[in-house]
Coordinates of C-alpha atoms in Angstrom, one line a residue:
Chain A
X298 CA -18.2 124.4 -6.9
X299 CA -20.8 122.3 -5.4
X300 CA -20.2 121.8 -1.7
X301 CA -23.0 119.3 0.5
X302 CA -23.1 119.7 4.4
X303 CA -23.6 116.0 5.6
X304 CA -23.5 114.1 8.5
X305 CA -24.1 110.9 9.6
X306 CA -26.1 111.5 12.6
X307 CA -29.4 114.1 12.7
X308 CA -29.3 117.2 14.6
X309 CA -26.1 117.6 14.6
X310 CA -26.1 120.8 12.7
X311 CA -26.3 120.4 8.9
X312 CA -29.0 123.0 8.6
X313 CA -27.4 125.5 10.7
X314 CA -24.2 125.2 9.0
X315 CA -25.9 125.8 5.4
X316 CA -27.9 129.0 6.3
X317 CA -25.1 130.5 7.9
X318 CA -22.6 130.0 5.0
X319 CA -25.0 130.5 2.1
X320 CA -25.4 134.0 4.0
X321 CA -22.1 134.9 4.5
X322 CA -21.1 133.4 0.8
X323 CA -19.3 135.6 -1.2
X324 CA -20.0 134.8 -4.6
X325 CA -22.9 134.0 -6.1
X326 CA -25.1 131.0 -4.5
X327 CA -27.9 128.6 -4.3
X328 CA -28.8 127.1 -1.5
X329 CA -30.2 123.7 -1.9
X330 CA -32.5 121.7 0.6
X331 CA -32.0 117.8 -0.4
X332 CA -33.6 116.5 2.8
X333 CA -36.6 116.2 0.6
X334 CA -37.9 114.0 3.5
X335 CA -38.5 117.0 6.0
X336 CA -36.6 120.0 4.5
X337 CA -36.1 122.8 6.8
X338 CA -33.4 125.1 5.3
X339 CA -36.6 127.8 3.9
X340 CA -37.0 127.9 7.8
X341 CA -34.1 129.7 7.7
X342 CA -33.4 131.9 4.9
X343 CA -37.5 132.8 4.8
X344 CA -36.9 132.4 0.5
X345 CA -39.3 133.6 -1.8
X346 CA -40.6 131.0 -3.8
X347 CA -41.4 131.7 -7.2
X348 CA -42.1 128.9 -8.9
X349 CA -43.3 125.8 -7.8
X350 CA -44.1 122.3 -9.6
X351 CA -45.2 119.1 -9.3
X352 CA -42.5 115.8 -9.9
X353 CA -43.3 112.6 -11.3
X354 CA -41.7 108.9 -11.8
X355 CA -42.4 107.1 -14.9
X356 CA -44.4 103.9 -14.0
X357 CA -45.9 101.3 -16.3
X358 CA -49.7 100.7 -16.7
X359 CA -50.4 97.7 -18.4
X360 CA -52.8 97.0 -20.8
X361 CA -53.8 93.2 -20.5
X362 CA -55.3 92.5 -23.9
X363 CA -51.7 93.1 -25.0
X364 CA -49.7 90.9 -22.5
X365 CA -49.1 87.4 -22.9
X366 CA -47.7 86.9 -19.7
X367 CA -43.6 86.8 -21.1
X368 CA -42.3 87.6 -18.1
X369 CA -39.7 89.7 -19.6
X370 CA -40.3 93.2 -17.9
X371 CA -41.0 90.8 -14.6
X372 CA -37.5 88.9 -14.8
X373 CA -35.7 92.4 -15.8
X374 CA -37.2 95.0 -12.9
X375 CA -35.1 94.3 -9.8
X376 CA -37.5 95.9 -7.5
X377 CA -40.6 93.4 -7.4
X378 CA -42.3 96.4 -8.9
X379 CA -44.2 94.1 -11.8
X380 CA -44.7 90.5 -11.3
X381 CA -47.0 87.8 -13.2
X382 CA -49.1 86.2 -10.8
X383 CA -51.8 83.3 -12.1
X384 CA -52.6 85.3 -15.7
X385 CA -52.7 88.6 -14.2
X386 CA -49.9 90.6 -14.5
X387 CA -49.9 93.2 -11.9
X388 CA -47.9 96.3 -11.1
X389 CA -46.8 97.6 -7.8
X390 CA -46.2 101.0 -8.2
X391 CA -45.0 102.1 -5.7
X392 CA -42.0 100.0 -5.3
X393 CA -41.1 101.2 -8.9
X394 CA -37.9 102.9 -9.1
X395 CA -38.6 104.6 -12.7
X396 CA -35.6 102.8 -14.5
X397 CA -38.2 102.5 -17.3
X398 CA -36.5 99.0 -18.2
X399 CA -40.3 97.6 -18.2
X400 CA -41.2 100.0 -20.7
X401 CA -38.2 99.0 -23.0
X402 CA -37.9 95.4 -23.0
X403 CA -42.1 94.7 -23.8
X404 CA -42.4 93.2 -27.2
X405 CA -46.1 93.4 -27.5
X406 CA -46.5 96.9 -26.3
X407 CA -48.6 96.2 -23.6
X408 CA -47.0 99.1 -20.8
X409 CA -47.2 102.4 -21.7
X410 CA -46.2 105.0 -19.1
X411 CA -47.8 106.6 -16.3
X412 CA -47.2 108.7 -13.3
X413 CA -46.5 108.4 -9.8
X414 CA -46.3 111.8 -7.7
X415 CA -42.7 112.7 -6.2
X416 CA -43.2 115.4 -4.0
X417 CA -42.7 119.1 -5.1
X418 CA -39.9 121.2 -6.6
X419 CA -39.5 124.9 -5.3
X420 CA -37.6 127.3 -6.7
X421 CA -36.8 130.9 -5.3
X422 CA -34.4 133.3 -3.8
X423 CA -33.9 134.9 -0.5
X424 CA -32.9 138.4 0.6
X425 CA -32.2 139.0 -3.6
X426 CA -28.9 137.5 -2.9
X427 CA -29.1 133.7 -2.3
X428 CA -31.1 131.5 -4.9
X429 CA -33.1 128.8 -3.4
X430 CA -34.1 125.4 -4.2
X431 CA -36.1 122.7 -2.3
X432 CA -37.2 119.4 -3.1
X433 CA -40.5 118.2 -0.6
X434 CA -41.3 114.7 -0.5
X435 CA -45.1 113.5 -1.1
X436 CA -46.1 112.2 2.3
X437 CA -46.8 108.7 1.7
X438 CA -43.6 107.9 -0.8
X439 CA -41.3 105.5 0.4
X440 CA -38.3 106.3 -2.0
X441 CA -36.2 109.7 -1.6
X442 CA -33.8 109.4 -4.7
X443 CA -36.0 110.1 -7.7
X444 CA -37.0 113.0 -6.7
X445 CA -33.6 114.2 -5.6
X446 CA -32.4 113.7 -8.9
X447 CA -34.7 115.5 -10.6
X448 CA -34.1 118.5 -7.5
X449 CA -30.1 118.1 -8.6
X450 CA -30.6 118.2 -12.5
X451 CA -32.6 121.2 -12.2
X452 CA -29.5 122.3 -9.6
X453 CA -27.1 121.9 -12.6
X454 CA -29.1 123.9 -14.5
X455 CA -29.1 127.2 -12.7
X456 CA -25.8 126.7 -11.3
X457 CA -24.5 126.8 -15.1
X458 CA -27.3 129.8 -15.7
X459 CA -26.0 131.9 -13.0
X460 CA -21.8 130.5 -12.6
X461 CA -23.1 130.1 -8.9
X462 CA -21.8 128.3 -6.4
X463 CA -23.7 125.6 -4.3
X464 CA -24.2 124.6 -0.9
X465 CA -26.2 120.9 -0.3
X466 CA -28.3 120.7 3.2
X467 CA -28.2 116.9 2.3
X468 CA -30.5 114.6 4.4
X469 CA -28.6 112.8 7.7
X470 CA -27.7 109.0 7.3
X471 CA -25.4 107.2 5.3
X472 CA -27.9 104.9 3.2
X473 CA -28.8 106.0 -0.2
X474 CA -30.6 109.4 0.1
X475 CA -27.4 110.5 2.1
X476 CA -25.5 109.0 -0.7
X477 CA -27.3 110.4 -2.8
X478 CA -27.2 113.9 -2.3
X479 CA -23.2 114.0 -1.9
X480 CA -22.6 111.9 -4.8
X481 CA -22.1 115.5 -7.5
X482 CA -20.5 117.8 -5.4
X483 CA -16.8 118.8 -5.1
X484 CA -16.5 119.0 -1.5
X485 CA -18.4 116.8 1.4
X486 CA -18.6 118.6 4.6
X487 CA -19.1 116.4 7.6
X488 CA -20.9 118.6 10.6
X489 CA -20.7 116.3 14.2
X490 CA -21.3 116.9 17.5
X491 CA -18.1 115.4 19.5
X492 CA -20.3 113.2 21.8
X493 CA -20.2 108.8 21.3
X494 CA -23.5 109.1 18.8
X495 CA -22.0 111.8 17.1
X496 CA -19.1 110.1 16.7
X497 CA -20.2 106.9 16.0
X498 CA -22.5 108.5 12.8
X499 CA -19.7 110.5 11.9
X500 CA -17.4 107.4 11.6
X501 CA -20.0 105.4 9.2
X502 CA -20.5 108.7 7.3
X503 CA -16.8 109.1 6.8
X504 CA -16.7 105.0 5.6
X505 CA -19.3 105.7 3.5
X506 CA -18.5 108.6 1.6
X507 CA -14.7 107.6 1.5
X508 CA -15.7 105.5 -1.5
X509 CA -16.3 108.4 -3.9
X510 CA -13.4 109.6 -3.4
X511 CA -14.1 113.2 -2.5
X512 CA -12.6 115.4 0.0
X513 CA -14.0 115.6 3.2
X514 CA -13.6 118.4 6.0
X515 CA -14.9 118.7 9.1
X516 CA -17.3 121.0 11.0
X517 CA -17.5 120.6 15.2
X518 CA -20.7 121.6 16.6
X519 CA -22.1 121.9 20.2
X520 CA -17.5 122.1 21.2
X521 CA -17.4 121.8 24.6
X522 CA -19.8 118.6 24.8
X523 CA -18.7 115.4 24.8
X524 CA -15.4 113.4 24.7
X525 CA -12.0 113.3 22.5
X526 CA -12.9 110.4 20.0
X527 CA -14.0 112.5 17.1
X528 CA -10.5 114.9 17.5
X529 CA -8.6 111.9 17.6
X530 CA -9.9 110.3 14.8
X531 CA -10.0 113.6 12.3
X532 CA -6.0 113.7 13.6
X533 CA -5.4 110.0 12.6
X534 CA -7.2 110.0 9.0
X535 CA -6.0 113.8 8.9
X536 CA -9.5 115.0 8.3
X537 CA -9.4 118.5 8.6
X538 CA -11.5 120.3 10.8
X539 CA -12.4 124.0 9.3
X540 CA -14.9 125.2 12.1
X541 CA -16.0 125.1 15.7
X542 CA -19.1 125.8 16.8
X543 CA -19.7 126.4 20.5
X544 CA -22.1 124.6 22.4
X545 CA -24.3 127.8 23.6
X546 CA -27.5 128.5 24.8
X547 CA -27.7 131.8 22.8
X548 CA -27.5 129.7 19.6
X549 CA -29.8 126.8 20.3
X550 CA -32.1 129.4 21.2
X551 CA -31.8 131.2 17.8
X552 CA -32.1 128.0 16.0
X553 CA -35.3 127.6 17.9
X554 CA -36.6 131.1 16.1
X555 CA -35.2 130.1 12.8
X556 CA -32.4 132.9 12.8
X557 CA -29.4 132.3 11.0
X558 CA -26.9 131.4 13.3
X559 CA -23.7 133.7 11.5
X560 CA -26.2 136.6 12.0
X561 CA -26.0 136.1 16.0
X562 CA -22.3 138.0 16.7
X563 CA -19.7 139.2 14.5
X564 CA -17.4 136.3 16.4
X565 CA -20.0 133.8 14.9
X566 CA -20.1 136.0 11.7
X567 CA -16.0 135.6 11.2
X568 CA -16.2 132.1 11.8
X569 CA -18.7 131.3 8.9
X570 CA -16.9 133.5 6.7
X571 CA -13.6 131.6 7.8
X572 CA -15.2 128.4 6.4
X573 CA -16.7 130.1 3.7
X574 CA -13.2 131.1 1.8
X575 CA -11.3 127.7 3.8
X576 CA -13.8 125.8 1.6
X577 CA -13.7 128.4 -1.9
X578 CA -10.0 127.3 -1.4
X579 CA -10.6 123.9 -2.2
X580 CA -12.4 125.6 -5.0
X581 CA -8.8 126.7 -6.6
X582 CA -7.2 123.5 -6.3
X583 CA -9.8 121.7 -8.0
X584 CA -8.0 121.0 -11.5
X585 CA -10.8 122.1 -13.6
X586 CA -11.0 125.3 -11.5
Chain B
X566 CA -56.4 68.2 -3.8
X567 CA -53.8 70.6 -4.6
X568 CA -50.9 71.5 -2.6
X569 CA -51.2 73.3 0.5
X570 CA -47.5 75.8 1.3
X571 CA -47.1 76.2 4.6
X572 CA -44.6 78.4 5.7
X573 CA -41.7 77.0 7.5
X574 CA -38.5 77.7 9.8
X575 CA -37.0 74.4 8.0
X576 CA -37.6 71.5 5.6
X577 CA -39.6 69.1 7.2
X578 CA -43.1 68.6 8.6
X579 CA -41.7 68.5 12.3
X580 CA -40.2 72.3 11.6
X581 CA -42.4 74.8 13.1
X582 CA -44.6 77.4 11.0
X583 CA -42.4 80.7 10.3
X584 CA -45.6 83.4 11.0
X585 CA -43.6 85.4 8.4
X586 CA -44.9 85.3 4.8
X587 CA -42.4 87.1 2.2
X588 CA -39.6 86.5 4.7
X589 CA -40.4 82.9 5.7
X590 CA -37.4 80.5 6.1
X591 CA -39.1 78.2 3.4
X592 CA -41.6 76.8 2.1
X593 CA -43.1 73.2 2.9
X594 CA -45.4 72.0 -0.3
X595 CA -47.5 69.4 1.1
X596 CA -49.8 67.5 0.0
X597 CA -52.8 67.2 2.2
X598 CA -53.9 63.6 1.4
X599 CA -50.6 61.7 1.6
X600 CA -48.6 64.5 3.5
X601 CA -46.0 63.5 0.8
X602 CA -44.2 67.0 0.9
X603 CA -41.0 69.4 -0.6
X604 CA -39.3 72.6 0.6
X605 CA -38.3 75.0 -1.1
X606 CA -35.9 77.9 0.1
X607 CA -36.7 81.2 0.6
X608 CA -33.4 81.8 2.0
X609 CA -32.6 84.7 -0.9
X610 CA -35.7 87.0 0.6
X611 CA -33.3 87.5 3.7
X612 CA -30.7 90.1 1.6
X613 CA -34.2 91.9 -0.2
X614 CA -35.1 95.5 1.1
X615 CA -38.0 95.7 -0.2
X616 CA -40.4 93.4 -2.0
X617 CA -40.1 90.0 -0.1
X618 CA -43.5 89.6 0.0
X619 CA -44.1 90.1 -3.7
X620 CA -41.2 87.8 -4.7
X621 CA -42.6 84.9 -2.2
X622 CA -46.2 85.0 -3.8
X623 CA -45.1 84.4 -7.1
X624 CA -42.6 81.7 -5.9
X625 CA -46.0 80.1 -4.4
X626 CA -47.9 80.8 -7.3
X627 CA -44.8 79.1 -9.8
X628 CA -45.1 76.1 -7.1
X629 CA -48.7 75.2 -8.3
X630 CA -49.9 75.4 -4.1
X631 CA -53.5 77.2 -4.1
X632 CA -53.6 77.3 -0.7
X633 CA -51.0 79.3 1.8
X634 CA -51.2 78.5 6.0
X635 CA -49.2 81.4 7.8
X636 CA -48.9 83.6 10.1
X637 CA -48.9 87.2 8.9
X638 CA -48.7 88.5 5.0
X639 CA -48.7 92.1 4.1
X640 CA -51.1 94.0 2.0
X641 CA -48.5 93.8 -1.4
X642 CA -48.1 90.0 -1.2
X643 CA -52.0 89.8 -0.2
X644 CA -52.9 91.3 -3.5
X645 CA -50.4 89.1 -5.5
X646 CA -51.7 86.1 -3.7
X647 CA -55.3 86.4 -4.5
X648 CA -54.3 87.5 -7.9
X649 CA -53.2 84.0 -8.6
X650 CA -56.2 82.8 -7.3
X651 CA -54.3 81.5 -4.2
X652 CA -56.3 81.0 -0.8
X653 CA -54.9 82.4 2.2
X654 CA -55.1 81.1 6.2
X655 CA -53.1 83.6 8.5
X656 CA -52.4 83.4 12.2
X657 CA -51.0 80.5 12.3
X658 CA -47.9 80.3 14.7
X659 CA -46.4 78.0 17.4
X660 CA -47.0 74.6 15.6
X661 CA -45.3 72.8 13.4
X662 CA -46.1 72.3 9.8
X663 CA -47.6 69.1 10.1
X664 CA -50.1 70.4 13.0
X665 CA -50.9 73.5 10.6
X666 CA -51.4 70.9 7.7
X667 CA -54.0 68.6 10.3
X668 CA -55.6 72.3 11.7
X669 CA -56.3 72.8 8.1
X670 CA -57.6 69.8 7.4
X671 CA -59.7 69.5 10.5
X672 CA -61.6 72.3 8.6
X673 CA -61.4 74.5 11.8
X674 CA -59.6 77.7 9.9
X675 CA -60.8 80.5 8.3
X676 CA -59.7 82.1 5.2
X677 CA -58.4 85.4 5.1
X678 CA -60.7 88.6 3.0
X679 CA -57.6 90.6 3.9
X680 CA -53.9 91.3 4.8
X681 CA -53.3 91.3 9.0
X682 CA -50.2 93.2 8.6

């Protein structure tokens, strides 16, 4: 099963949440960073990488003694990534979204397909027990998706290789990288802090994700902070909440040193592995299970 | 002379200069000798994420102007702009397009060798 901790606001505890239960998992797992924007999960489990590569978008480069100005791939791409302007027909790059619609539609063969850097894919395990797998972001690239897809489809792959299990450390938000990375997997964990910003993020993550469909539980962190409204609300759309974290010093300051937070006490080690099998149980009723 | 686009917060002459390029209200064609003028909407750049700029250079472009007055246009629609062979006066703002249109024509602008955004 393919599980994604989400939220809707940041620092709330999505990273925390993953280590912990990728370490106390039971079964085999991969633990998967998707906040390709600033992943920080390797923080945390201190993985080995052994292998690393480079990602790329398809883009088109144009070869102008070919093109007579058609307009075809201009009035087809939806991104204002290739535009006739005057009798130049110019590309943009990086507003390309990879579709390779451009590529398709030419009828004079004047784009042929070149490359626009992603980021970088790494691949690894940690502690010989948890496989890793981290998508960073090329600083400079304005669009998180391609490169997330390519991170998932290379997911599917080992998850099929080794009959693991995943866990997502998706990226905060509810806008399309958020989307994004929760969109495959079997169960969408939302982690909140019960204060009125948590809440409020939690709410438009829950309207957002409610969409697809999916179940949704919930994870408290920081307990004890705050007010009632996320309680109330889990109660009325009888989102279920599977663990509480404490707000504690003691774990804010191992977060700090990049520990694993279920490693701190064997009452914080129960808990994880209280969520852990509460969410393998989803696991069985999944009909294809 | 060609047409001169200004961009616009509305239709007419009297409507002040919008100082944003790819996200302008509109567009006010006008021609410099008879200020006889048109508008046309850019109303639709409003609901783009990304790309205004690009999509508002070639509306310019398709519109036969070869002359912009604005305020600010980003380094995307800058390119596109000059690809068309379009000229390019920024910085304009708090006047109306009919005192952008006689600023021009006073001869006392500038035209932009790059983007100011």
């Amino acid at each position: 099963m393919i599980v994604s901790i989400a939220s809707g606001k940041g620092g709330t505890g999505k990273t925390t949440v993953s280590a912990s239960l990728a370490s106390v998992w039971k079964k085999p797992v991969l633990a998967v960073d998707l906040d390709v924007e600033e992943p920080n999960l390797h923080l945390f489990l201190n993985p080995e990488i052994s292998h690393q590569e480079k990602i790329y978008l398809e883009i088109p480069v144009v070869d102008e003694s070919k093109c007579t100005l058609c307009r075809m791939c201009s009035d087809l791409c939806q991104f204002q990534a290739i535009k006739v302007m005057g009798d130049t027909l110019l590309t943009f790059t990086e507003m390309c979204h990879g579709c390779g619609g451009c590529l398709a539609i030419c009828p004079e063969g004047a784009l042929s397909p070149g490359q626009r850097e992603l980021g970088i894919l790494s691949q690894g395990s940690s502690q010989g027990k948890i496989s890793f797998l981290m998508g960073s972001l090329r600083v400079g690239e304005a669009m998180s998706p391609p490169l997330m897809t390519i991170v998932k489809k290379r997911m599917m792959k080992i998850l099929e290789k080794q009959k693991a299990d995943a866990i997502i450390d998706a990226p905060p938000g509810v806008s399309c990288p958020a989307v994004c990375a929760v969109m495959d997997s079997d169960l969408i964990i939302l982690v909140t802090e019960p204060t009125p910003f948590g809440f409020h993020d939690f709410r438009l993550a829950w309207e957002s994700f409610s969409s697809m469909g999916k179940p949704m539980a919930v994870v408290i962190n920081r307990a004890g902070l705050g007010d009632n409204s996320v309680y109330q609300f889990c109660d009325e759309k009888k989102l279920p909440i599977l663990a509480s974290i404490p707000y504690d010093r003691n774990i804010a300051q191992a977060y700090s040193k990049g520990q694993v937070v279920a490693g701190l006490s064997p009452e914080l080690e129960h808990k994880f592995s209280d969520l852990a099998r509460a969410l393998q149980g989803y696991d069985r009723e999944a009909p294809y299970a | 002379m060609s047409r001169i686009a200004v961009t616009s917060e509305g239709p007419t002459l009297k409507d002040m200069v919008d100082p944003r390029f790819g996200r302008a209200g509109g567009f006010v064609l006008v021609d410099p000798e008879t200020m006889e003028h048109e508008y046309v909407d850019n109303g639709q750049s409003q609901t783009m994420a990304h790309g205004a700029g690009i999509q508002a250079a070639q509306v310019i472009a398709d519109s036969g102007a070869k002359i912009v007055l604005t305020g600010y246009v980003g380094p995307k629609a800058f390119e596109a702009l000059r690809a068309a062979g379009i000229k390019i006066v920024q910085n304009l703002d708090n006047m109306s397009v009919q005192e952008a249109v006689e600023k021009y024509k006073s001869g006392s602008v500038d035209y932009a060798s790059q983007s100011n955004k």
